[in-house]
Short mmCIF file of C-alpha atoms in Angstrom, two decimals:
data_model
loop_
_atom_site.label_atom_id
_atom_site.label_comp_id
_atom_site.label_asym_id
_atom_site.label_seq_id
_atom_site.Cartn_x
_atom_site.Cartn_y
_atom_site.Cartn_z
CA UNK A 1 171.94 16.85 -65.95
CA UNK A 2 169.41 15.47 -63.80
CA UNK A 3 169.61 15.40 -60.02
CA UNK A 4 167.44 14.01 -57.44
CA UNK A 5 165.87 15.82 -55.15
CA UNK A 6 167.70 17.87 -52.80
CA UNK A 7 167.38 17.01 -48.78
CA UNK A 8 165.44 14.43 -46.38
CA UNK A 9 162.51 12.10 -48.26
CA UNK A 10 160.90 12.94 -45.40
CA UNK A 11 160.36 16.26 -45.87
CA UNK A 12 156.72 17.72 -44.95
CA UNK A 13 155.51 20.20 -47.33
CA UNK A 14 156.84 24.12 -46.06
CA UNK A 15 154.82 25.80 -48.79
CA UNK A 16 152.82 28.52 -47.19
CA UNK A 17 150.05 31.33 -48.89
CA UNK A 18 149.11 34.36 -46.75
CA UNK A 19 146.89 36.87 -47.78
CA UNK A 20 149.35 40.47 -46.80
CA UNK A 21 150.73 42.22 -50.24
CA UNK A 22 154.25 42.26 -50.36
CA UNK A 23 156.25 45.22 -50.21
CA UNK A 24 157.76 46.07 -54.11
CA UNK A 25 160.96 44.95 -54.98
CA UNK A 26 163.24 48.00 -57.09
CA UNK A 27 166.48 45.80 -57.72
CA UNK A 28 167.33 44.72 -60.89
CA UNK A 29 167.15 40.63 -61.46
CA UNK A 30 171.04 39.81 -62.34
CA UNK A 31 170.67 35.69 -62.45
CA UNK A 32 169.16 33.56 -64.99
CA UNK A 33 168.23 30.22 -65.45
CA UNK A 34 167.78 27.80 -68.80
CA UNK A 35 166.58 24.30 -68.70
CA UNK A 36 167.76 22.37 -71.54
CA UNK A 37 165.73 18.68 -71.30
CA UNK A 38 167.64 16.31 -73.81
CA UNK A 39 169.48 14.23 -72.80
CA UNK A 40 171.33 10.91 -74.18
CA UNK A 41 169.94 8.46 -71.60
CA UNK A 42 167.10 8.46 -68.66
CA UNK A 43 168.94 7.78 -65.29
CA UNK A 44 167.11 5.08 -63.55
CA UNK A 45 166.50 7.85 -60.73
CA UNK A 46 165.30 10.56 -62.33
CA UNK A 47 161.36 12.18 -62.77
CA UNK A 48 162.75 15.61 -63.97
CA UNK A 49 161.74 17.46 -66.70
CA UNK A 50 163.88 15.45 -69.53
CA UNK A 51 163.54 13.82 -73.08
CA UNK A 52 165.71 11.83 -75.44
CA UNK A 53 167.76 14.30 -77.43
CA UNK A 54 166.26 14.74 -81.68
CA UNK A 55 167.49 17.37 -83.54
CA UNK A 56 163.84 18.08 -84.62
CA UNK A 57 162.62 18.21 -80.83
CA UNK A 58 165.84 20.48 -80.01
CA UNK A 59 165.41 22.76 -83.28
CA UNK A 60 161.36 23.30 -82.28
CA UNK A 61 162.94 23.98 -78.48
CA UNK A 62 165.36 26.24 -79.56
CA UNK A 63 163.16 28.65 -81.14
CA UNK A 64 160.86 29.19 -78.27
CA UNK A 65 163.14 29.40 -76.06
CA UNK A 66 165.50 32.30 -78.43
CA UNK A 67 161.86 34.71 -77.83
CA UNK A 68 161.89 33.60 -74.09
CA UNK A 69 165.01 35.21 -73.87
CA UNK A 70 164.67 38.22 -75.90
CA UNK A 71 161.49 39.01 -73.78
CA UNK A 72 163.43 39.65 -70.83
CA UNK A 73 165.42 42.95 -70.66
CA UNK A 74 169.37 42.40 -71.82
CA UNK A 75 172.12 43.68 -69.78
CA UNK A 76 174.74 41.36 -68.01
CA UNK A 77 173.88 39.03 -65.77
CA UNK A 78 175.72 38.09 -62.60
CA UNK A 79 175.28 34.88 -62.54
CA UNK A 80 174.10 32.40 -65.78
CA UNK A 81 173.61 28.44 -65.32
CA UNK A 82 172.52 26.24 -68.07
CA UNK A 83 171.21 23.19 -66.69
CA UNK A 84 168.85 20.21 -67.56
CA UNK A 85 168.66 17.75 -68.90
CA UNK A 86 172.32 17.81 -70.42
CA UNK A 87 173.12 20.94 -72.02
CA UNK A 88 176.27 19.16 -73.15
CA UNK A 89 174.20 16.16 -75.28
CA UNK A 90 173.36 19.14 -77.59
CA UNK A 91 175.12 19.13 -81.03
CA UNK A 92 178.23 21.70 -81.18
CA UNK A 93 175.90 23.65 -83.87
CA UNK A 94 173.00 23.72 -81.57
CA UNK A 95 175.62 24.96 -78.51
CA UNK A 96 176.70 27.84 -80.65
CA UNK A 97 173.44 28.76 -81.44
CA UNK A 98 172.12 29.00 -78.08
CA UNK A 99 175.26 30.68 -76.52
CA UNK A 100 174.87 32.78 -79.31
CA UNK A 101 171.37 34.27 -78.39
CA UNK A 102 172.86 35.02 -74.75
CA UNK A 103 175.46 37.71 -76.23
CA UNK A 104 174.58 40.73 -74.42
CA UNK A 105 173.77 38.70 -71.38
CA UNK A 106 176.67 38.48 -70.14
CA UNK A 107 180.14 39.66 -69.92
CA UNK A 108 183.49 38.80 -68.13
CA UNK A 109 182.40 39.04 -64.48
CA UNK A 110 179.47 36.54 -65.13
CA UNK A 111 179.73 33.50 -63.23
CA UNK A 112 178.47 31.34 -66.55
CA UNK A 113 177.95 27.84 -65.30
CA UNK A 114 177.17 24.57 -67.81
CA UNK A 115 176.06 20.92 -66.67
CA UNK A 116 177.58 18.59 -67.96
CA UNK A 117 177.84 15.10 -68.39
CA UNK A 118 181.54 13.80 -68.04
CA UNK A 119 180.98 11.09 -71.79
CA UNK A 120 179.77 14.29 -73.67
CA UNK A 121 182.45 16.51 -72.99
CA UNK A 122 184.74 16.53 -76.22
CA UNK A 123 187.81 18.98 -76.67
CA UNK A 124 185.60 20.91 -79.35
CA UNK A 125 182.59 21.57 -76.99
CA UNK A 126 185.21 22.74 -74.75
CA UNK A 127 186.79 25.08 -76.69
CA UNK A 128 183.40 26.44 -77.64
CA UNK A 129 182.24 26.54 -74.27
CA UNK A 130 185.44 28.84 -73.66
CA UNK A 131 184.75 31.19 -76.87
CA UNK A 132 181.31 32.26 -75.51
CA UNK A 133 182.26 32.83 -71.72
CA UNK A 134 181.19 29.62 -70.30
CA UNK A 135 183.87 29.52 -67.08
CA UNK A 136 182.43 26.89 -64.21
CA UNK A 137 180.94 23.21 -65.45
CA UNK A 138 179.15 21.53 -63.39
CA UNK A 139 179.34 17.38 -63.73
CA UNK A 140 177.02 14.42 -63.09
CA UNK A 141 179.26 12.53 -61.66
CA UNK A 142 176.91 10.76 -59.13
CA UNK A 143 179.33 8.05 -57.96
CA UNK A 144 182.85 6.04 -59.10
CA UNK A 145 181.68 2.69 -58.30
CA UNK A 146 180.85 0.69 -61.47
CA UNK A 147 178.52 -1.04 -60.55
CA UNK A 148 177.04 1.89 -59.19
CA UNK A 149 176.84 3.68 -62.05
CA UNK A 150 175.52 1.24 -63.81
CA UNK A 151 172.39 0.72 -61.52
CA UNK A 152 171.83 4.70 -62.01
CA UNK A 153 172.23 3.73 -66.02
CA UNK A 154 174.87 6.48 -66.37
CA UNK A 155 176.77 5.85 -69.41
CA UNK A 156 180.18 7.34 -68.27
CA UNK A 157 182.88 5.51 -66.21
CA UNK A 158 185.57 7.01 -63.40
CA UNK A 159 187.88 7.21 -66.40
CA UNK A 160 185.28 9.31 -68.52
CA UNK A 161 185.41 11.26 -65.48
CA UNK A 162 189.11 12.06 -65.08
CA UNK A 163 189.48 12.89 -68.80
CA UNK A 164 186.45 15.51 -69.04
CA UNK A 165 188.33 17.37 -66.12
CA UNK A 166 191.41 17.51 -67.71
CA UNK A 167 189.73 18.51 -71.31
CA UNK A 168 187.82 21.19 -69.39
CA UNK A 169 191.21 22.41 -67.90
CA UNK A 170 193.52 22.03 -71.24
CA UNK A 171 190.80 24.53 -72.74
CA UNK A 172 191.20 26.75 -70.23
CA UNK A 173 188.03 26.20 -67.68
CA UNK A 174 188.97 26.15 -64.14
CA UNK A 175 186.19 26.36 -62.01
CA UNK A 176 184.71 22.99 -61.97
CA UNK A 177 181.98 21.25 -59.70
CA UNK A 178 181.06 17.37 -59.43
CA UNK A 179 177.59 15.93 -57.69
CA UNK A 180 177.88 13.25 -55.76
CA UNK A 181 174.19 10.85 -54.72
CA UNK A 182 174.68 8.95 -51.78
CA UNK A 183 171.70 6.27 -50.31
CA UNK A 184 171.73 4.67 -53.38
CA UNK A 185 170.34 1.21 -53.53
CA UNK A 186 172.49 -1.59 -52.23
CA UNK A 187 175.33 1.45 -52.02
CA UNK A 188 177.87 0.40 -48.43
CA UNK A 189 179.27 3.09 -46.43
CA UNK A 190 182.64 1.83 -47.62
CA UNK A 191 181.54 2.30 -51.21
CA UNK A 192 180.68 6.01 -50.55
CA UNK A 193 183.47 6.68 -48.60
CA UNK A 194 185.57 5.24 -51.57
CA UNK A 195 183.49 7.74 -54.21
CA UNK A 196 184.64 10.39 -51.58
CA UNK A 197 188.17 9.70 -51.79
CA UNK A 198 188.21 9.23 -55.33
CA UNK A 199 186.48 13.05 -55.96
CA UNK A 200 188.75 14.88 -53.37
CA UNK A 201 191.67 13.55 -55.43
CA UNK A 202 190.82 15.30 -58.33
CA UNK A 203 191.31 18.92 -59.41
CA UNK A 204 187.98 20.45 -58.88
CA UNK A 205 186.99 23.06 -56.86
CA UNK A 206 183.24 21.96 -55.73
CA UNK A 207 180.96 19.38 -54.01
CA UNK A 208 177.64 18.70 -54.30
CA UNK A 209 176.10 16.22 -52.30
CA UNK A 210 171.95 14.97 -53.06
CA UNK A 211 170.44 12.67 -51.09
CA UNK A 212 168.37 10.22 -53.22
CA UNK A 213 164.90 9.98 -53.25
CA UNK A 214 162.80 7.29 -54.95
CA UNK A 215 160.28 9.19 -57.32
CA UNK A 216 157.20 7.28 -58.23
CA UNK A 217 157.53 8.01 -62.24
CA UNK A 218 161.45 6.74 -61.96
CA UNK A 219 162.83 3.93 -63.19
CA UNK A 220 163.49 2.65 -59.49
CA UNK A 221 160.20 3.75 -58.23
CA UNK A 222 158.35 1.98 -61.30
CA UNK A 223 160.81 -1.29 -60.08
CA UNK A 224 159.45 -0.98 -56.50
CA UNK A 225 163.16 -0.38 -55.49
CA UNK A 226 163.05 0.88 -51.57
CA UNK A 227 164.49 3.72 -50.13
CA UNK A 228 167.94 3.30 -47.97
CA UNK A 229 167.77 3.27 -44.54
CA UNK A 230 167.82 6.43 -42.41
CA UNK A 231 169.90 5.80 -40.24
CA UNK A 232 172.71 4.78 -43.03
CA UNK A 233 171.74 7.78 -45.19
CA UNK A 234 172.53 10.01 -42.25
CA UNK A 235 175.92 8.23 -41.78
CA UNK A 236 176.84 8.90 -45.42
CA UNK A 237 176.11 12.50 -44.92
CA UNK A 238 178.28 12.70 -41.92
CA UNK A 239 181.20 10.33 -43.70
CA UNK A 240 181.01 13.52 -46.75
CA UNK A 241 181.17 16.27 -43.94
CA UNK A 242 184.21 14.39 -42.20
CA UNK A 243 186.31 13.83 -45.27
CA UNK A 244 185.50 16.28 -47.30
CA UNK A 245 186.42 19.01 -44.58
CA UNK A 246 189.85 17.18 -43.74
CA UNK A 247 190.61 17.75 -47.52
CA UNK A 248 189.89 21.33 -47.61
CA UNK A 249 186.21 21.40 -49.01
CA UNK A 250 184.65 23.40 -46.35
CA UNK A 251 180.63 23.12 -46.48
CA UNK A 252 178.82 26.55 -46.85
CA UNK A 253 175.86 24.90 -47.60
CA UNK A 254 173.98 21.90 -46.18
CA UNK A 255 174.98 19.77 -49.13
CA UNK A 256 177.68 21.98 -51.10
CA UNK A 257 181.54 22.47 -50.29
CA UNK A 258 184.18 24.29 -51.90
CA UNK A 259 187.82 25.35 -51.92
CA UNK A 260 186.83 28.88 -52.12
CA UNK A 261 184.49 28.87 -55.12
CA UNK A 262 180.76 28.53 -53.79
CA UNK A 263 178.11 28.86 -56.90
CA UNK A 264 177.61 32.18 -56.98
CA UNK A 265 174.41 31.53 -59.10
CA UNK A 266 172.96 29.14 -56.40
CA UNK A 267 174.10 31.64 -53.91
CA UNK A 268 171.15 34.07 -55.17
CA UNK A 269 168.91 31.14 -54.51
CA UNK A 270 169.40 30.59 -51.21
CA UNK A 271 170.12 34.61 -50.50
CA UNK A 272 165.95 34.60 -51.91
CA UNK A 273 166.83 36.59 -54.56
CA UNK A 274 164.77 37.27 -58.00
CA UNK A 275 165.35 35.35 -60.92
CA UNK A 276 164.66 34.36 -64.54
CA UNK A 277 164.08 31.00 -65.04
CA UNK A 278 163.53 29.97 -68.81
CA UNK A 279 162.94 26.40 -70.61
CA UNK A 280 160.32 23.81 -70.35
CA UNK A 281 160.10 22.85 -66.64
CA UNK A 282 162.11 25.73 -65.21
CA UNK A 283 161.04 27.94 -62.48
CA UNK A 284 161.50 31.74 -62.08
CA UNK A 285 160.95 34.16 -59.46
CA UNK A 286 160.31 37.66 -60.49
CA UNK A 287 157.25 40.44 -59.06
CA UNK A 288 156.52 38.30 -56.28
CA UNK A 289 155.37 35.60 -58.27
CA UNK A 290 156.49 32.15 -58.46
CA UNK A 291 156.20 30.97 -62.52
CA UNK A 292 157.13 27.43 -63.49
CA UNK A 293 156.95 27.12 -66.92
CA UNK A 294 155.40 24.02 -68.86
CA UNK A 295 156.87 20.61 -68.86
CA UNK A 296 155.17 19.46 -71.63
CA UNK A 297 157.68 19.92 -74.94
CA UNK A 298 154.87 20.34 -77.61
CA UNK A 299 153.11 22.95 -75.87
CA UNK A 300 156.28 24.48 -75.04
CA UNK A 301 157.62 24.71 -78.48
CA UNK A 302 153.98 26.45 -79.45
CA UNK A 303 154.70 29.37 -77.12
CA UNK A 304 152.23 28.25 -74.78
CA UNK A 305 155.02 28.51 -71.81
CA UNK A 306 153.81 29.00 -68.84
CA UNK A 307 152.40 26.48 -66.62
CA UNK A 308 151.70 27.32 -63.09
CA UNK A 309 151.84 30.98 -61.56
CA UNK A 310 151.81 31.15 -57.61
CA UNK A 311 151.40 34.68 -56.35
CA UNK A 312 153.19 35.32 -52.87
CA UNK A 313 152.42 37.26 -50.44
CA UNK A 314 154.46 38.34 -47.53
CA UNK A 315 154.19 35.91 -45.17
CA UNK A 316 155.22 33.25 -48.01
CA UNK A 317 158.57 35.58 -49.02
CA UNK A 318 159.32 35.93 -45.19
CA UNK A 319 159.42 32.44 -44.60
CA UNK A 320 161.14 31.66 -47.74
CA UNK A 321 164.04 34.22 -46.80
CA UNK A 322 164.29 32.20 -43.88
CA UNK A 323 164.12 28.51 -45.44
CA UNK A 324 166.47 29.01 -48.01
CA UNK A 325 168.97 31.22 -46.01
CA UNK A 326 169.61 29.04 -43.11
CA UNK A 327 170.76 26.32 -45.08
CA UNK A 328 173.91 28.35 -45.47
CA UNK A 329 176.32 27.50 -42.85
CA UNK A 330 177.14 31.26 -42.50
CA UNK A 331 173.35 31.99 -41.89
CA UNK A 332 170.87 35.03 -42.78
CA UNK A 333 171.98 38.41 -42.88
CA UNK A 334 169.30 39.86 -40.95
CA UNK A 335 169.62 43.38 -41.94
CA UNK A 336 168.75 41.87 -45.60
CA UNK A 337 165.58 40.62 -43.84
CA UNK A 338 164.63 44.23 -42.46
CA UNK A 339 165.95 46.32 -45.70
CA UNK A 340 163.67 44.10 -47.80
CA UNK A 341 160.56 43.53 -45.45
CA UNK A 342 160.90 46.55 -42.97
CA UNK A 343 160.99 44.55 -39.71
CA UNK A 344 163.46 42.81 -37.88
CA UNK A 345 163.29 39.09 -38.02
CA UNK A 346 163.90 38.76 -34.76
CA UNK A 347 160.93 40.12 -33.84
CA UNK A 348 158.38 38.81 -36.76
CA UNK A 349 160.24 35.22 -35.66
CA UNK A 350 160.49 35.97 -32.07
CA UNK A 351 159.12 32.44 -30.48
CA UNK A 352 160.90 30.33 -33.36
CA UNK A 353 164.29 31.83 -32.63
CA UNK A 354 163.85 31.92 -29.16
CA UNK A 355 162.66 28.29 -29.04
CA UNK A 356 165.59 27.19 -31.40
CA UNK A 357 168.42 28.82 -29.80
CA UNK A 358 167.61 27.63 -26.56
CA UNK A 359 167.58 24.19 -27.94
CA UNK A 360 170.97 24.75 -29.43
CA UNK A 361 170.01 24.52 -33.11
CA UNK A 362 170.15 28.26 -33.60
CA UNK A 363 172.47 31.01 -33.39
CA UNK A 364 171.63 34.33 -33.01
CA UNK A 365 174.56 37.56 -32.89
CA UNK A 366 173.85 41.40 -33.88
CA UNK A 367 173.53 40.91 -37.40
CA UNK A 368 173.38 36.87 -38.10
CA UNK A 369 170.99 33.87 -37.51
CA UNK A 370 172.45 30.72 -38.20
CA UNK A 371 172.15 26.63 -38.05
CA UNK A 372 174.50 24.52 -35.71
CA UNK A 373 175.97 21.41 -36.55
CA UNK A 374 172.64 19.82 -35.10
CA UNK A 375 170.41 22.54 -36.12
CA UNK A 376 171.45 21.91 -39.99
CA UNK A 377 170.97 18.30 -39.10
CA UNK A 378 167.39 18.97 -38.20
CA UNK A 379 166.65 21.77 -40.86
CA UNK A 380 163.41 20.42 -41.41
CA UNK A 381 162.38 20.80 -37.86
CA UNK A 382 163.90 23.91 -37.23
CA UNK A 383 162.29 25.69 -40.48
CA UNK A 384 158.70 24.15 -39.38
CA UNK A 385 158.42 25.99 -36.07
CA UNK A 386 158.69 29.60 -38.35
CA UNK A 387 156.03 28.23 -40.42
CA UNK A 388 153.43 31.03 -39.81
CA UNK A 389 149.90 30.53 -38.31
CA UNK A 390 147.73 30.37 -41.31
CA UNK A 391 143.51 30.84 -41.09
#
């Protein structure tokens, strides 16, 4: 299921490569990602890794990716998240086959996530889905609007929508999520606040909210389509904090809410934990390295897998702890930061905390550093002042 990138268009680049070794890791990686790319039909928005589904293209995928995963060692995960792509555009025979190969991967405390798109979601699939442990979908909703969804060249309609939820739930899966895009092309803050209404009405337990961005290889950025303004964008965001909290969604991330079931697998993300990350185009983080794996589906499917490997050292996993844990409304755990780097964070980010909290975008307690409402707001410009010096 493809999404658009998450946070501001604006966003300067926070990468950062120092030159200290990091300090070994000893815990064992419990979260794994798989990118399935096929999908039915290219959203007009979308430059992720993705291809019209062919059973000849999936069978050649399949295979590589069956060694990818018997290369890594097998015990349960905690957390297991099929994304894409569409996992659900596969063929039931080609589901079964890949949930087969995870057996041994997981077990009854897993948090085993699918995307999903709502059109592909038959009562079969579900029942499937069910049989091998799948228990939390996650659905490309994107909007409710019609003519909406029709500029975004999703197939599905609001009706599609409302019967995949209750298919998911007759076979037994209750833990469902929905993303929402808002600054969408011609999209009026009454239309959004409409979508928003329509998705807290409907028996799901999760939010996720992406911001659109205009990629050059999309659709819309091949049309010349503009971005929306920022000024409106930021009043969508603010209309999906205000009504989504009134209907019990609280936000425990700067773009995801729940009624008490947060992603535990996205959790590990932002927590900066390791993970596996297998599939054309996916991205793991494991020995201090940073591996994305190959985008390209013929080299791919000729075990050639790998495409980029960034090494990090610890001034890049410092200030990634950082980046990725403050966009959780509860904040960093900052005796995490010290058992895994051996220093307090408030002392290798002295100046940066200092500097934020006295502007009111930071809070700091014994054992927390966290966003305010305006500090989340400005995340960008909060995260760029820990940026370290670099030569």
């Amino acid at each position: 299921m493809c999404r658009p990138r998450v946070g501001s268009r604006r966003r300067r680049n926070l990468q950062v490569h120092g030159h200290r070794r990091p300090l070994p890791l000893e815990t064992m990686i419990e979260s794994l990602y798989l990118h399935v790319p096929f999908c039915e039909d290219i959203c007009a928005y979308c430059d992720f890794t993705r291809v019209k589904i062919h059973p000849i293209l999936v069978e050649k995928y399949l295979l590589t990716l069956f060694d990818e995963i018997k290369a890594i060692p097998k015990h349960p995960m905690k957390t297991l998240y099929l994304g894409g792509g569409t996992p659900s555009a596969l063929a039931t025979e080609e589901l079964e086959a890949l949930f087969s190969s995870l057996e041994g991967y997981h077990d009854p405390s897993t948090e085993f996530t699918m995307e999903a798109n709502p059109d592909s979601i038959t009562g079969e699939k579900a029942e499937l889905m069910v049989r091998y442990g799948v228990n939390r979908v996650s659905m490309g909703v994107q909007t409710f609007d019609a003519d909406e969804l029709a500029l975004l060249n999703r197939t599905h309609t609001a009706q599609d929508i409302e019967n995949a939820i209750s298919t998911l739930h007759q076979a037994g899966i209750h833990n469902l999520s929905i993303d929402l895009i808002y600054g969408l092309p011609r999209q009026t803050l009454e239309s959004w606040e409409a979508t928003l209404r329509h998705a807290v009405s409907l028996d799901i337990s999760h939010i996720s909210l992406y911001s659109l961005t205009i990629e050059e290889h999309s659709e819309f950025g091949r049309k010349g389509m503009k971005q929306c303004d920022g000024d409106l964008e930021a009043a969508m965001y603010f209309k999906a904090v205000q009504v989504l909290g009134e209907q019990g969604f609280d936000r425990y991330e700067i773009s995801s809410f729940t009624k008490d079931k947060p992603s535990r697998h996205n959790l590990a993300y932002w927590h900066y934990d390791e993970f596996y990350g297998l599939g054309p185009g996916a991205t793991q983080m494991t020995d201090h390295r940073r591996i994305v794996k190959t985008t390209n589906l013929d080299r791919y499917a000729k075990g050639k897998t790998v495409g980029e490997i960034t090494e990090l050292s610890v001034d890049d996993e410092q200030f990634e702890f950082i980046m990725m844990g403050l966009r959780l409304t509860e904040g960093i755990d900052l005796d995490r930061f010290e058992s895994r780097f051996h220093l307090r964070a408030e002392e290798r980010f002295a100046q940066a905390i200092l500097e934020n909290v006295a502007k009111k975008r930071l809070v700091l307690t014994t054992n927390r550093l966290a966003c305010t409402d305006e500090g989340l707001a400005m995340l960008n410009d909060v995260l760029l002042s820990f940026l370290p010096d670099t030569p």
